Amino acid sequence: MNKIILLVFVFISSYNYAQGGINGWDENYRLTDAESVIKAEMDYARKVEKDTAEAQYYVSMQRFRFVVKYTGNEREIEDKVLNSMRNVFKMKMGSTEVLNDLVSREFEFDIGKSKVWMPVQNQLINHFENELEPGQDVLLYCLLINEHKFKGSTINTFLVSEFLSEWE
C-alpha cells in the first residue's frame, strides 16, 4: 500500500513540476516570431555599420520562443557558429566552459521563406529525432547569440534550449 501511495505522489509531483517548469520557461523566453527577431538584428547591424563613431564589434544574448517548421535535416555544427558562440560567451559570461559538450549538431527549420540552421543542445537531440516529423510546427525556446564582427558580418545563432511539439 505504501508503494502505491509513493508512486501516486511521485506521479502527481512530476506532473506539477513539469507544468510549472514550462510556465517558468514561458516567463523567461519572450514570445515573438523568428522573422521579426532576425530582421531587427539585421537592421541594427546596418545602423551600427553606418555610424563609424560607434564600436563596430558588439555581442548580445537574448531569450526568445517562437514557432517554426522542422525540416528534419541535421548536420554537425559549423566551426564558425561554434567559434562565434564561444566569442559571445567569453565576453558576456567570462568563460566558454558552459559550451563544453553542450552542442554538436544543428537542425534546419523553415522561418518564413528562409531556412535557418540552429544548434540544439545535445541532451535534446534524441528527443528531436524521436518526437518530431519533417514539416511539423514546433515551439522553440532559444538563446539568441549575436556577434557583429568588425568587418561588417553578423552571426545570429539561435541555440535551442527546449522545445514543445504540442502547446496551447
Tab-separated table of C-alpha atoms in Angstrom, residues 52-119:
chain	number	residue	atom	x	y	z
A	52	THR	CA	31.645	54.890	-37.713
A	53	ALA	CA	31.812	56.709	-34.367
A	54	GLU	CA	30.231	53.637	-32.703
A	55	ALA	CA	32.145	50.460	-31.986
A	56	GLN	CA	31.738	48.131	-34.939
A	57	TYR	CA	32.115	44.971	-32.869
A	58	TYR	CA	29.359	44.008	-30.448
A	59	VAL	CA	27.741	40.927	-28.966
A	60	SER	CA	24.398	40.209	-27.352
A	61	MET	CA	22.398	37.388	-25.800
A	62	GLN	CA	18.599	37.356	-25.606
A	63	ARG	CA	15.946	34.700	-24.919
A	64	PHE	CA	13.016	34.098	-27.264
A	65	ARG	CA	10.399	31.488	-28.002
A	66	PHE	CA	8.710	31.127	-31.360
A	67	VAL	CA	7.058	28.643	-33.673
A	68	VAL	CA	8.965	27.337	-36.693
A	69	LYS	CA	8.633	24.402	-39.054
A	70	TYR	CA	11.024	21.478	-38.549
A	71	THR	CA	12.551	20.207	-41.814
A	72	GLY	CA	14.111	17.013	-40.438
A	73	ASN	CA	17.574	17.947	-41.744
A	74	GLU	CA	20.548	17.919	-39.405
A	75	ARG	CA	24.323	18.319	-39.607
A	76	GLU	CA	27.423	18.789	-37.489
A	77	ILE	CA	27.641	22.295	-36.040
A	78	GLU	CA	29.681	24.600	-38.264
A	79	ASP	CA	33.004	25.786	-36.843
A	80	LYS	CA	32.175	29.448	-37.487
A	81	VAL	CA	28.954	29.101	-35.474
A	82	LEU	CA	30.648	27.374	-32.542
A	83	ASN	CA	33.511	29.895	-32.570
A	84	SER	CA	31.052	32.788	-32.618
A	85	MET	CA	29.183	31.256	-29.680
A	86	ARG	CA	32.472	30.951	-27.813
A	87	ASN	CA	33.325	34.617	-28.514
A	88	VAL	CA	29.967	35.806	-27.189
A	89	PHE	CA	30.013	33.552	-24.119
A	90	LYS	CA	33.552	34.706	-23.311
A	91	MET	CA	32.537	38.372	-23.496
A	92	LYS	CA	29.156	38.041	-21.786
A	93	MET	CA	29.866	35.360	-19.192
A	94	GLY	CA	33.642	35.479	-18.845
A	95	SER	CA	34.071	31.837	-19.817
A	96	THR	CA	33.242	29.382	-22.559
A	97	GLU	CA	33.173	26.329	-20.278
A	98	VAL	CA	29.388	26.116	-20.378
A	99	LEU	CA	29.672	25.253	-24.079
A	100	ASN	CA	31.864	22.200	-23.447
A	101	ASP	CA	29.851	19.191	-24.659
A	102	LEU	CA	26.682	21.345	-24.864
A	103	VAL	CA	26.242	21.333	-28.647
A	104	SER	CA	27.455	19.244	-31.557
A	105	ARG	CA	24.596	19.274	-34.096
A	106	GLU	CA	22.462	21.807	-35.907
A	107	PHE	CA	18.918	21.252	-37.137
A	108	GLU	CA	17.247	23.070	-40.007
A	109	PHE	CA	13.982	24.988	-39.679
A	110	ASP	CA	11.761	26.933	-42.041
A	111	ILE	CA	11.271	30.515	-40.911
A	112	GLY	CA	9.033	32.291	-43.375
A	113	LYS	CA	10.675	31.823	-46.769
A	114	SER	CA	14.117	31.126	-45.272
A	115	LYS	CA	15.824	28.017	-43.994
A	116	VAL	CA	17.798	28.527	-40.776
A	117	TRP	CA	20.218	26.137	-39.080
A	118	MET	CA	20.109	26.167	-35.277
A	119	PRO	CA	22.354	24.320	-32.835
